[in-house]
Amino acid sequence: MAVESLDLKNMKGIEQDNSLVEFQEILKEAVNILNYPPQVFEFLKKPMRFLEVSIPVRMDNGQTEIFQGYRAQHNDASGPTKGGIRFHPDVTPDEVKALAGWMSLKCGITDLPYGGAKGGIICDPRKMSLDELERLSRGYVRAVSQLVGPTKDIPAPDMYTNSQIMAWMLDEYDHIREFDSPGFITGKPLALGGSKGRETATSKGVLYTLQMVCELKKMKLKDTRVIIQGFGNVGSYLAQYLYEIGAKVIGIGDMLGGVYDENGLDIPFLLENRDSFGIVSNRFTSSITNQDLLEKECDILIPAAISGVINKYNASQLNCGIIIEAANGPTTKEALKILDDQQILVVPDILANSGGVIVSYFEWCQNNQGYYWTEEIVDERLKEKMTESFLKVYHTSNRFGVNMKIAAYIEGIQKLAEASRLRGWLKY
Ligand code: GLU
């Protein structure tokens, strides 16, 4: 199936990825609010390093295909860089650069000893065999091996990559370096030094964020009606947790459309019936479009799929009180302005979805220590980090009188700027 025919990709206003421009515009605003000199913005607006690679891969039919890949390292003042690798047909250099910048901010907000990075390969994993994916994953590591490593730049899963891909990448890296280095990559399977709780970390982080928001708004999470766009790693676990708590998940969206039931969906049934790419809507004759799904009335809307889905074309049509950005960059800057005017609270991605990188950090600590934690400890520490970070951003938003997106940028920038200044890279 061609990507262009996908419902999610056909939504109005997401034809063109604008992530880098959006990242830079909000960055500039936050740097100005902090009264930092313009050089801070000039330094942080782009990655410090960007690598573009060509990866030849022998396909199952005997032909060789050349894939384009990227790795952006945004800022390594506070420590090695950290960030996932996505396999997706729509990957662009600018998107990877923006995502790396957002990773830096996430690490700043959550106070992890990292800067941000991100990688991407232009490919469509839905059309590739497992053998082809393995050769592509190994080829990527060979191409970027000079630049990455446990104390340099630590990759992890992102869109359409998973623990198996991390395992192949680790194995390739170990062969190149000729020693065992589990701390080179996170999101690994448990048998290869992965952390308990890593797979569910992003969704748990979103859940803890939701709990904080409900406390603040004096709402009971179990009495809320929630719509989640995206039923992949993040959306599916989140739907399950909310269902277990007793909240009504009334809508789920995937790449092909959405399913909706105002009385609450049968989440265990959907989980059993989705495919490995999180597609479930094609099993239902009554499925609706992603556009309609976002506009349905609910208490909490959680975009957990791709960037740009809430934009100037649909922001004024939404019928929710709270948006939690579980995906990276789902709300555009123009949409945010409309939502602010309507007093819809938007909890930003760089805060809400930081559970993944937080537990990646825990995984890296465990690899470096050679001592592995229980799931309870991982969970407890994740909750602590998420709560602290949420409160920090919330107070900053009140202190400066700005929305939580700008407040999150303000929080993220401060550590990056200070580390860069202390190293003598920036003078101010
Ligand atoms: N790809 C995830 C993110 O965007 C996780 C990154 C990591 O674990 O390093 O936050």
mmCIF file with all atom_site columns, C-alpha atoms and ligand atoms in Angstrom, residues 82-84 103 106 118 154-158 186 198 328 353 356-357 360, ligand 1:
data_model
loop_
_atom_site.group_PDB
_atom_site.id
_atom_site.type_symbol
_atom_site.label_atom_id
_atom_site.label_alt_id
_atom_site.label_comp_id
_atom_site.label_asym_id
_atom_site.label_entity_id
_atom_site.label_seq_id
_atom_site.pdbx_PDB_ins_code
_atom_site.Cartn_x
_atom_site.Cartn_y
_atom_site.Cartn_z
_atom_site.occupancy
_atom_site.B_iso_or_equiv
_atom_site.pdbx_formal_charge
_atom_site.auth_seq_id
_atom_site.auth_comp_id
_atom_site.auth_asym_id
_atom_site.auth_atom_id
_atom_site.pdbx_PDB_model_num
ATOM   1  C CA . LYS A 1 82  ? 21.034 10.542 22.994 1.00 0.00 ? 82  LYS A CA 1
ATOM   2  C CA . GLY A 1 83  ? 18.120 9.814  20.726 1.00 0.00 ? 83  GLY A CA 1
ATOM   3  C CA . GLY A 1 84  ? 16.223 7.286  18.671 1.00 0.00 ? 84  GLY A CA 1
ATOM   4  C CA . MET A 1 103 ? 15.751 15.541 22.327 1.00 0.00 ? 103 MET A CA 1
ATOM   5  C CA . LYS A 1 106 ? 13.810 16.792 26.698 1.00 0.00 ? 106 LYS A CA 1
ATOM   6  C CA . LYS A 1 118 ? 18.252 11.630 16.357 1.00 0.00 ? 118 LYS A CA 1
ATOM   7  C CA . ILE A 1 154 ? 23.646 6.523  22.212 1.00 0.00 ? 154 ILE A CA 1
ATOM   8  C CA . PRO A 1 155 ? 20.847 5.486  19.835 1.00 0.00 ? 155 PRO A CA 1
ATOM   9  C CA . ALA A 1 156 ? 17.455 4.008  20.779 1.00 0.00 ? 156 ALA A CA 1
ATOM   10 C CA . PRO A 1 157 ? 14.162 3.033  19.125 1.00 0.00 ? 157 PRO A CA 1
ATOM   11 C CA . ASP A 1 158 ? 11.867 5.591  17.513 1.00 0.00 ? 158 ASP A CA 1
ATOM   12 C CA . THR A 1 186 ? 19.112 1.466  24.581 1.00 0.00 ? 186 THR A CA 1
ATOM   13 C CA . ARG A 1 198 ? 11.681 0.368  28.801 1.00 0.00 ? 198 ARG A CA 1
ATOM   14 C CA . ASN A 1 328 ? 6.793  14.421 18.643 1.00 0.00 ? 328 ASN A CA 1
ATOM   15 C CA . ASN A 1 353 ? 6.716  11.863 25.993 1.00 0.00 ? 353 ASN A CA 1
ATOM   16 C CA . GLY A 1 356 ? 11.161 6.844  26.832 1.00 0.00 ? 356 GLY A CA 1
ATOM   17 C CA . VAL A 1 357 ? 14.453 8.676  27.122 1.00 0.00 ? 357 VAL A CA 1
ATOM   18 C CA . SER A 1 360 ? 16.734 4.732  28.289 1.00 0.00 ? 360 SER A CA 1
HETATM 19 N N1 . GLU B 2 .   ? 12.787 7.913  20.462 1.00 0.00 ? 1   GLU B N1 1
HETATM 20 C C1 . GLU B 2 .   ? 12.406 8.251  21.788 1.00 0.00 ? 1   GLU B C1 1
HETATM 21 C C2 . GLU B 2 .   ? 12.153 9.742  21.892 1.00 0.00 ? 1   GLU B C2 1
HETATM 22 O O1 . GLU B 2 .   ? 11.876 10.406 20.930 1.00 0.00 ? 1   GLU B O1 1
HETATM 23 C C3 . GLU B 2 .   ? 13.366 7.718  22.820 1.00 0.00 ? 1   GLU B C3 1
HETATM 24 C C4 . GLU B 2 .   ? 14.770 8.193  22.717 1.00 0.00 ? 1   GLU B C4 1
HETATM 25 C C5 . GLU B 2 .   ? 15.747 7.449  23.620 1.00 0.00 ? 1   GLU B C5 1
HETATM 26 O O2 . GLU B 2 .   ? 15.304 6.570  24.336 1.00 0.00 ? 1   GLU B O2 1
HETATM 27 O O3 . GLU B 2 .   ? 16.930 7.777  23.573 1.00 0.00 ? 1   GLU B O3 1
HETATM 28 O O4 . GLU B 2 .   ? 12.134 10.302 22.964 1.00 0.00 ? 1   GLU B O4 1
#
